[in-house]
CSV table of C-alpha atoms and ligand atoms in Angstrom, one decimal:
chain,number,residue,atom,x,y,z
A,1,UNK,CA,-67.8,10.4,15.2
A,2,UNK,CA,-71.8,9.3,14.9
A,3,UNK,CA,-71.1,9.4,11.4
A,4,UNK,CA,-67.9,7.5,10.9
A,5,UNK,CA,-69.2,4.8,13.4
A,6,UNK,CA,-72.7,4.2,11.6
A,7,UNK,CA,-70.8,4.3,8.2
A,8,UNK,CA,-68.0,2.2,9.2
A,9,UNK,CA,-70.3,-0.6,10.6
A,10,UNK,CA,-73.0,0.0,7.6
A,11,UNK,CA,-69.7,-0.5,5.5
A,12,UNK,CA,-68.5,-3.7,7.7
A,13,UNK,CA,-71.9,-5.2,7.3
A,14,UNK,CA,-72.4,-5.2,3.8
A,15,UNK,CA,-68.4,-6.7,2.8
A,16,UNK,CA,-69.4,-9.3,5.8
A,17,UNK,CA,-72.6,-10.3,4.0
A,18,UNK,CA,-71.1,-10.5,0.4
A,19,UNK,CA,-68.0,-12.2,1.5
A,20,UNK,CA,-70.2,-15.0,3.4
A,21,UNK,CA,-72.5,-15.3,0.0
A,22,UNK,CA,-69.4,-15.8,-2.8
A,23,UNK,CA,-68.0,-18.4,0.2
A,24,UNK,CA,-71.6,-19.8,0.0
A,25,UNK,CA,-72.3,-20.1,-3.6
A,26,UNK,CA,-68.4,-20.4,-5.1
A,27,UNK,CA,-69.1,-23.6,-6.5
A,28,UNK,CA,-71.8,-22.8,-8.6
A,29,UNK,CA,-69.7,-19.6,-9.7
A,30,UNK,CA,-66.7,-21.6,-10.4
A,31,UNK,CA,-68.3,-24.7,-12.6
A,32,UNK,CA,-71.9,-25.7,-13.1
A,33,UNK,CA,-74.4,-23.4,-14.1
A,34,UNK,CA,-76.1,-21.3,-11.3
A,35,UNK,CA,-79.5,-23.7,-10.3
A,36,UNK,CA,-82.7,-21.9,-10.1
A,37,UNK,CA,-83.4,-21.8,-6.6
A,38,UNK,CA,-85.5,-19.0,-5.7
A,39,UNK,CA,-89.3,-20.1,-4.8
A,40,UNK,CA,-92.4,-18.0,-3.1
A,41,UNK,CA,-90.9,-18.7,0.0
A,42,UNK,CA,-87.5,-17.2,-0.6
A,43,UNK,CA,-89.2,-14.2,-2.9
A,44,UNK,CA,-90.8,-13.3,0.2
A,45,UNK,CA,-87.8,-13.3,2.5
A,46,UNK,CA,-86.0,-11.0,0.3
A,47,UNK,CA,-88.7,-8.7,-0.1
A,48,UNK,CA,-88.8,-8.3,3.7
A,49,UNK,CA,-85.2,-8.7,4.0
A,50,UNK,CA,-84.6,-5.4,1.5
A,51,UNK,CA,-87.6,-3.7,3.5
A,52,UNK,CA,-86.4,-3.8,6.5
A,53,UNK,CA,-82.6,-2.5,5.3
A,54,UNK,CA,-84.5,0.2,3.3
A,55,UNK,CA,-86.1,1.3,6.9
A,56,UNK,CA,-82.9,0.8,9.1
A,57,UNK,CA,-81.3,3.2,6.4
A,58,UNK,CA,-83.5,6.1,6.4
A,59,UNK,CA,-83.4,5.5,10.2
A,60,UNK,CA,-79.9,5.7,10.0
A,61,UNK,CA,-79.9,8.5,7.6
A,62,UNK,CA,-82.2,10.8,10.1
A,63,UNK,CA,-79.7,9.7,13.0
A,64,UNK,CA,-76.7,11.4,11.2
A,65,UNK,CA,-79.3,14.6,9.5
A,66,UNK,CA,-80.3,15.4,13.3
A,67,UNK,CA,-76.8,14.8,15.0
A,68,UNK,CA,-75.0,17.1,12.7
A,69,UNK,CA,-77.9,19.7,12.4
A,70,UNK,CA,-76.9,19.8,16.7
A,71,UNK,CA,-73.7,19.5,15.6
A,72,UNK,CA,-73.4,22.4,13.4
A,73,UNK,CA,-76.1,24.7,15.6
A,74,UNK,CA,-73.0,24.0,18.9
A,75,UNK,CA,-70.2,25.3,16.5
A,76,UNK,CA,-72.3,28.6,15.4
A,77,UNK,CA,-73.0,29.0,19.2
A,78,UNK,CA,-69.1,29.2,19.7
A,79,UNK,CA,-68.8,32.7,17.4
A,80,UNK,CA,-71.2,33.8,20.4
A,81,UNK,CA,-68.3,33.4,22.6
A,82,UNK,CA,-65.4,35.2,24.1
A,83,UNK,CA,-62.3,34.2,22.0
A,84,UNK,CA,-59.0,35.6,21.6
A,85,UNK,CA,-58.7,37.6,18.3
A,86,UNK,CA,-56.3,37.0,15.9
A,87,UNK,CA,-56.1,38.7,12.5
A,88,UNK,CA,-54.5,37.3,9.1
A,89,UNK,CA,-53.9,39.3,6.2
A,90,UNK,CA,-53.1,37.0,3.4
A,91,UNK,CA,-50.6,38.9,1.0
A,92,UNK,CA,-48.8,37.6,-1.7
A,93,UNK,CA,-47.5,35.2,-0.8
A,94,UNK,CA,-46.9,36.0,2.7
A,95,UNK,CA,-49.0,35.8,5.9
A,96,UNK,CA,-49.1,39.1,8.1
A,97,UNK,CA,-50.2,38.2,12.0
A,98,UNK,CA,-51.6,40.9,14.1
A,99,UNK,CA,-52.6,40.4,17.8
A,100,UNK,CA,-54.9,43.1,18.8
A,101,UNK,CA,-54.6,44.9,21.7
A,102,UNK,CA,-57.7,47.5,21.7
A,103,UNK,CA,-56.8,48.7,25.2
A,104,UNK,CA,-53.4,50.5,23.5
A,105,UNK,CA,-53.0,49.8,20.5
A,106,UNK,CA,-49.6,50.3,20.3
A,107,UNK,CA,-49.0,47.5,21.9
A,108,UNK,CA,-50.4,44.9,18.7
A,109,UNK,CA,-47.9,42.8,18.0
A,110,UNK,CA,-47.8,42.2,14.0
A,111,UNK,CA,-45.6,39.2,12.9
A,112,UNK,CA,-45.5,37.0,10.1
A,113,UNK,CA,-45.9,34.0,8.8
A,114,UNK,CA,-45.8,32.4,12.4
A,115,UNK,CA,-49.3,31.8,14.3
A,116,UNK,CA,-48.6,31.2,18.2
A,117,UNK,CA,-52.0,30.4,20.3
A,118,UNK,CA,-52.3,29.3,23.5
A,119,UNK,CA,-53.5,25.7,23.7
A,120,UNK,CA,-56.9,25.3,25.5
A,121,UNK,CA,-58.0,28.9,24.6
A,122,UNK,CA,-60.5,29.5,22.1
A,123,UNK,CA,-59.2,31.0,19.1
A,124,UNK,CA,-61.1,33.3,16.6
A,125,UNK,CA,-59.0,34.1,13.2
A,126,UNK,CA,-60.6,36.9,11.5
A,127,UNK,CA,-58.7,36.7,7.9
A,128,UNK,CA,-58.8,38.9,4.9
A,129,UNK,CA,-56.9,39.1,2.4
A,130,UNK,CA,-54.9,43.0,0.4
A,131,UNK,CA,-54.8,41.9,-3.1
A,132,UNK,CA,-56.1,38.2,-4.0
A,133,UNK,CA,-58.0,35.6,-3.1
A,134,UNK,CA,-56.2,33.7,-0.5
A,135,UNK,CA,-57.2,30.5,2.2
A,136,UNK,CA,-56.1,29.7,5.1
A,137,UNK,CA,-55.8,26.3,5.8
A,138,UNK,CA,-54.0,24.8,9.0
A,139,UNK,CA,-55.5,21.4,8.5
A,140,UNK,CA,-54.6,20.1,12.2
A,141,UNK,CA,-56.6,22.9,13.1
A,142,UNK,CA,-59.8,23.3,10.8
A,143,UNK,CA,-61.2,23.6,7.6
A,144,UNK,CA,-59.8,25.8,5.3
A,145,UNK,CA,-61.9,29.4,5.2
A,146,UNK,CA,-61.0,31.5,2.1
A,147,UNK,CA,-59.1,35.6,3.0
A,148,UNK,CA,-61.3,37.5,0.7
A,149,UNK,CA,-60.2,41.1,-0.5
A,150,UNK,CA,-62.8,43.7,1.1
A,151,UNK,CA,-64.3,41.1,2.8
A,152,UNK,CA,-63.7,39.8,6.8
A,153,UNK,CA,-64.1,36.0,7.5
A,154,UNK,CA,-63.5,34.8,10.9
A,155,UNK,CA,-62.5,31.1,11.4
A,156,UNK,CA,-63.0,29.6,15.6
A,157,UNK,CA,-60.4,26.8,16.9
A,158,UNK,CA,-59.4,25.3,20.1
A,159,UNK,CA,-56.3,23.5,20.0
A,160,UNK,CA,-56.1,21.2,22.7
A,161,UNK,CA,-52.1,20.4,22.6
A,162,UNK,CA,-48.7,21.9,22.3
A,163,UNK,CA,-47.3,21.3,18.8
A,164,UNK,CA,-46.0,23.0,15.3
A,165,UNK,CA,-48.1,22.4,12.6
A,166,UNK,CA,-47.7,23.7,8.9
A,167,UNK,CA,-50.1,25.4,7.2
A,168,UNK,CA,-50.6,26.1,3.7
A,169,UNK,CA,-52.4,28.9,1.2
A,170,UNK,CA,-54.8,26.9,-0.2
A,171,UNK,CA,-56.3,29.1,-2.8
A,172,UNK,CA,-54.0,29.8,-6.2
A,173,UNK,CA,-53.1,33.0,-5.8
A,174,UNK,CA,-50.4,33.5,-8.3
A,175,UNK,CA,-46.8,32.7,-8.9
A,176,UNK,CA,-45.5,32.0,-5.4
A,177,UNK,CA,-48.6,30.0,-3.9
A,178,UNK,CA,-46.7,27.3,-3.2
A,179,UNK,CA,-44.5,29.2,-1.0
A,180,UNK,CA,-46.8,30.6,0.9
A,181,UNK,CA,-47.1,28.4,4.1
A,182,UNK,CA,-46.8,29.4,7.7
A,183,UNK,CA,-46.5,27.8,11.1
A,184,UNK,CA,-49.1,27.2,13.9
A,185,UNK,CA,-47.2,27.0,17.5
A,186,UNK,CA,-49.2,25.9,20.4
A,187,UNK,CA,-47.9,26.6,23.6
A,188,UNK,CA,-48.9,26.6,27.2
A,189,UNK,CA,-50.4,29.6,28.3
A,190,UNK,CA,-47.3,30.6,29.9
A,191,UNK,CA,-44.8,30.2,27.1
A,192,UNK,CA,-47.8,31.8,24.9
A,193,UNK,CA,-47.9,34.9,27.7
A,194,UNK,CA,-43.8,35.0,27.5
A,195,UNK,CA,-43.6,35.0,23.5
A,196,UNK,CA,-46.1,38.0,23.4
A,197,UNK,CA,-44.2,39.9,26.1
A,198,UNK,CA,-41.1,39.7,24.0
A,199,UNK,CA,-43.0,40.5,20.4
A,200,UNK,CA,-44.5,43.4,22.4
A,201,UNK,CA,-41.1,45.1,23.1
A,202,UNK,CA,-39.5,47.3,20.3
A,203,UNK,CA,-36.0,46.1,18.9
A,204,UNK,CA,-33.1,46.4,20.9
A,205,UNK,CA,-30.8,49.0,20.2
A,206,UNK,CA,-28.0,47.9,18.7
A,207,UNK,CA,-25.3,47.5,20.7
A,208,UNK,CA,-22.0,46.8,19.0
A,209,UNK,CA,-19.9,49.2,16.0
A,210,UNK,CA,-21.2,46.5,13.5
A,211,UNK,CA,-24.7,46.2,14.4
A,212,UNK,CA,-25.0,49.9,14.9
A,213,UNK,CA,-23.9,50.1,11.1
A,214,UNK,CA,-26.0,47.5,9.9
A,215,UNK,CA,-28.9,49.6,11.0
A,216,UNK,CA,-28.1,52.6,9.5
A,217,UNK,CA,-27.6,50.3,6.4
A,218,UNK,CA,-31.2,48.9,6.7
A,219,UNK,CA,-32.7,52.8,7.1
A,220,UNK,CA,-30.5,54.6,4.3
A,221,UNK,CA,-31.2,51.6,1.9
A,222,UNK,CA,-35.1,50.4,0.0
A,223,UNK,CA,-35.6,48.1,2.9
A,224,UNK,CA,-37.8,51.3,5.1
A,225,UNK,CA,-39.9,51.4,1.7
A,226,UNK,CA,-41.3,47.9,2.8
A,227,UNK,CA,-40.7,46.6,5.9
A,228,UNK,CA,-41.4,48.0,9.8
A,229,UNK,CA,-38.9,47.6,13.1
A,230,UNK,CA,-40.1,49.0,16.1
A,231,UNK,CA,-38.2,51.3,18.1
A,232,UNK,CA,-37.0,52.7,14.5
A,233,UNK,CA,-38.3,55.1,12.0
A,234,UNK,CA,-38.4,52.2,9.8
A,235,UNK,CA,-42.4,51.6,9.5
A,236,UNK,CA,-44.0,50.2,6.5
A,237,UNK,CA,-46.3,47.4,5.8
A,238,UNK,CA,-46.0,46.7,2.5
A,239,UNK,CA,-43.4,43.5,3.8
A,240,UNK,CA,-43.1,41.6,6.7
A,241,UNK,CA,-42.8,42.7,9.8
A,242,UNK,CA,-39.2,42.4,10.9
A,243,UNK,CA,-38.7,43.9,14.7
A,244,UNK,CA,-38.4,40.1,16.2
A,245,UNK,CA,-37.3,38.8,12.4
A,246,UNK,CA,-34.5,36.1,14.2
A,247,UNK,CA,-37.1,34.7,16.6
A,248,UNK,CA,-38.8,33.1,13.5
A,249,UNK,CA,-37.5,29.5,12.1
A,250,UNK,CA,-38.1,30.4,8.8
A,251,UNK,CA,-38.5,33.3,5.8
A,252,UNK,CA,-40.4,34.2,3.1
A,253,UNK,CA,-43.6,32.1,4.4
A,254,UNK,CA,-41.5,28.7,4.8
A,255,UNK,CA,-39.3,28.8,2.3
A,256,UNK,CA,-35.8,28.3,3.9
A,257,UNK,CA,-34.8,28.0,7.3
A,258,UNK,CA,-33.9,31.5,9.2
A,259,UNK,CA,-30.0,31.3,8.8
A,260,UNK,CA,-27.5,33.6,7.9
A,261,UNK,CA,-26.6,32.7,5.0
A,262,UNK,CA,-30.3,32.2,3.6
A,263,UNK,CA,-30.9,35.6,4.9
A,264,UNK,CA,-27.9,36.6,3.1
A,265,UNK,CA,-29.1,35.1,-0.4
A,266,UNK,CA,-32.6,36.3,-0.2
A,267,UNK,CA,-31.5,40.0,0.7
A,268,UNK,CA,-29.1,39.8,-1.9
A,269,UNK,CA,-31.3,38.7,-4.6
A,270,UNK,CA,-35.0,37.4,-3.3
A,271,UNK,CA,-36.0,37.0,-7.0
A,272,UNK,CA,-33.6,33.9,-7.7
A,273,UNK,CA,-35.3,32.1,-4.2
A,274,UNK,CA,-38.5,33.2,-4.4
A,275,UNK,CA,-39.3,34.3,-8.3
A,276,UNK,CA,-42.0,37.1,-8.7
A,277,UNK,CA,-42.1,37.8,-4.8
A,278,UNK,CA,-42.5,41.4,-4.1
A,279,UNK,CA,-38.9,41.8,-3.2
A,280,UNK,CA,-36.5,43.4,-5.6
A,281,UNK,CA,-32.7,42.6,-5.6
A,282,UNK,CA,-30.5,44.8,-3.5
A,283,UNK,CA,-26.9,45.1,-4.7
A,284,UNK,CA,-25.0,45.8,-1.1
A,285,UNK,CA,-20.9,46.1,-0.8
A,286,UNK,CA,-20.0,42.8,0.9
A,287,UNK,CA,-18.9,44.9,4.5
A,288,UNK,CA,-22.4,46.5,4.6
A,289,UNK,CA,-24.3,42.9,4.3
A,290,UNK,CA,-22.3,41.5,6.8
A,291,UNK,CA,-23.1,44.4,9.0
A,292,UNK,CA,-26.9,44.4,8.2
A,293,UNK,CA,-26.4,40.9,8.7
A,294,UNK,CA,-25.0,40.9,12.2
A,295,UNK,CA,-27.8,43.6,13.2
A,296,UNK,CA,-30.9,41.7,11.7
A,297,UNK,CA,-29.7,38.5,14.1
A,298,UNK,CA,-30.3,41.2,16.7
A,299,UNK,CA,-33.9,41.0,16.4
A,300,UNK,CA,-34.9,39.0,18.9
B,401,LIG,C1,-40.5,46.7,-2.5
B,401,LIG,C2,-40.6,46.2,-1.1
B,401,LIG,C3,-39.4,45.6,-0.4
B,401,LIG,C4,-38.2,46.1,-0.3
B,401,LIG,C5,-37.6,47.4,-0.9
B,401,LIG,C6,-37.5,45.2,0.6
B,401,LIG,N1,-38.3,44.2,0.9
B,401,LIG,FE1,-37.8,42.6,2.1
B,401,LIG,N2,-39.6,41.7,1.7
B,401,LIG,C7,-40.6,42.3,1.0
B,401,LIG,C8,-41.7,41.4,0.8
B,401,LIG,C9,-43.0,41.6,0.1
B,401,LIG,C10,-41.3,40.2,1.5
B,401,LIG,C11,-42.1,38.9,1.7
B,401,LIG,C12,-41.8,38.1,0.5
B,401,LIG,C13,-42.4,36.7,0.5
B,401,LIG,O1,-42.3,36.0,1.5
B,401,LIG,O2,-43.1,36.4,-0.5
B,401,LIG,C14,-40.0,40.5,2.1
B,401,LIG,C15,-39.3,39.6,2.9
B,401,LIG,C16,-38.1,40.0,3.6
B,401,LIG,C17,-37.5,39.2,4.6
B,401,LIG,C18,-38.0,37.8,5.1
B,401,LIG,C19,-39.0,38.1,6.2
B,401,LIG,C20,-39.7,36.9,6.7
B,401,LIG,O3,-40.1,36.9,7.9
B,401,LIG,O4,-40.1,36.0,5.9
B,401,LIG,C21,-36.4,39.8,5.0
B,401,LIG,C22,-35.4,39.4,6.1
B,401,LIG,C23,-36.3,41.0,4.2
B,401,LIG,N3,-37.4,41.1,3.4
B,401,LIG,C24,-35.3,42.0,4.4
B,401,LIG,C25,-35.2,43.1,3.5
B,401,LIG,C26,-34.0,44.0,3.6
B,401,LIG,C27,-32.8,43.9,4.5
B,401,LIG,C28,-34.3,44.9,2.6
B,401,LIG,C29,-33.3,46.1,2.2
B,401,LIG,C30,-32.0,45.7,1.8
B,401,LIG,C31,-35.5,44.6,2.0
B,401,LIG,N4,-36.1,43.5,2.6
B,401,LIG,C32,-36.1,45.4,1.0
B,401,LIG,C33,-40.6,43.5,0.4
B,401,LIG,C34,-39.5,44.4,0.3
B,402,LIG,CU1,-52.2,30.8,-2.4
């Protein structure tokens, strides 16, 4: 703020100053030829006049140097601090979200494409990246800090209101990088402590005929190749996590809205949605998507 105010009125200052001379001397510009009216006298003015702005700059100039330099040595001080620990994997072209829980680790919660923080907390995102250069970039947030493959960069934030900002990949990384964009929800502290409660649980067991079917559709078919949901012996990373899959307003990163029937196109054929994602095509009889349908609303 130091720096936009001594900028803005710097800026302010000089428009005021050449607007008042082109009023002053319009006439001269607009007919007769400009009269020669500088003298000793008035070379002297100017000469002071263009000293003394040359000093109140590099004043100026030192003011802003010294306030960012405290700036910038208060924001290193924060990595010093106690912060809640959230890691991104950037994948293409997908976000993976794990919440650590050292204690028992069991208990992580891993999610996608959906970052939930607690508003007045201080945040630390320490992203990487399992294939490509990615960056995160949640520009309500912070700057954007690049997800670098064998590499760990950590990113601090304090959010300071409830809200849902987008985010975006903001590195190419391929095909898809468009589609790669992801949600930050800030929530009270309570709301924040209920969500993780609920991520923390395994899936429900499926209660009804259909949805029981619909499971055993999901483990006998490719999706336990790629994707995890807890309480099941479906368990692989290589996808999204999808134990709480229908708590999430959108898939594949913010492409379409979580509804049935996107879910129903995408797990038919992901390729025509999302081209080159790292989803094949599943050909399904029409009674067993509708049951693996009913059982992934389940996931709550
Ligand atoms: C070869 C690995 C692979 C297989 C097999 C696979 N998926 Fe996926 N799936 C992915 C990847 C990777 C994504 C993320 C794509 C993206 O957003 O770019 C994904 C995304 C999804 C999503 C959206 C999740 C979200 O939160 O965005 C759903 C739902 C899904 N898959 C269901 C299934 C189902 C059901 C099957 C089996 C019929 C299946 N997948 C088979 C790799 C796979
Ligand atoms: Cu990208």
């Amino acid at each position: 703020m130091t720096i936009f105010w001594i900028t803005g009125i710097v800026t302010c200052l000089v428009l005021a100053t050449l607007l008042y001379f082109v009023a002053k001397r319009r006439h001269s510009i607009l007919g007769d030829p400009l009269p020669q009216t500088t003298t000793a006298a008035s070379d002297r003015l100017a000469t002071r006049a263009v000293t003394g702005a040359v000093i109140v700059t590099i004043l100026l100039l030192f003011v802003m140097l010294i306030s960012s330099f405290i700036t910038s040595r208060r924001l290193g001080h924060m990595h010093d601090q106690d912060a809640m620990t959230i890691e991104v994997y950037g994948h293409q072209w997908w976000w993976e979200i794990h919440y650590p829980y050292p204690k028992e680790p069991y208990r992580e919660v891993i999610t996608a494409n959906e970052l939930h923080v607690p508003v007045g907390t201080l945040i630390r995102i320490e992203g990487t990246s399992n294939d490509v250069i990615h960056s995160f970039w949640a520009p309500n947030l912070n700057g954007k800090r690049d997800l670098l493959p064998g590499y760990t960069n950590d990113l601090m934030f304090l959010v300071d209101k409830p809200g849902i900002w987008r985010g975006q990949c903001a590195e190419f990384c391929g095909l898809q990088h468009a589609h790669m964009s992801f949600f930050t929800i800030a929530e009270s502290k309570e709301n924040f402590n209920r969500w993780m409660e609920a991520q923390r649980q395994s899936a429900a067991d499926p209660k009804t005929e259909q949805t029981r079917h619909g499971q055993q559709v999901f483990l006998t078919h490719s999706c336990v190749l790629c994707h995890a949901i807890g309480g099941t012996t479906a368990g692989s990373h290589v996808g999204p996590d999808l134990t709480h899959l229908a708590t999430r307003s959108t898939i594949a990163a913010g492409t379409l809205p979580n509804t049935i029937g996107n879910l129903a196109g995408w797990i038919l054929n992901a390729q025509s949605i999302k081209p080159g994602c790292r989803m094949p095509p599943n050909q399904l009889s029409g009674s067993d998507l509708q049951d693996l349908l009913a059982y992934m609303e389940t996931l709550r």
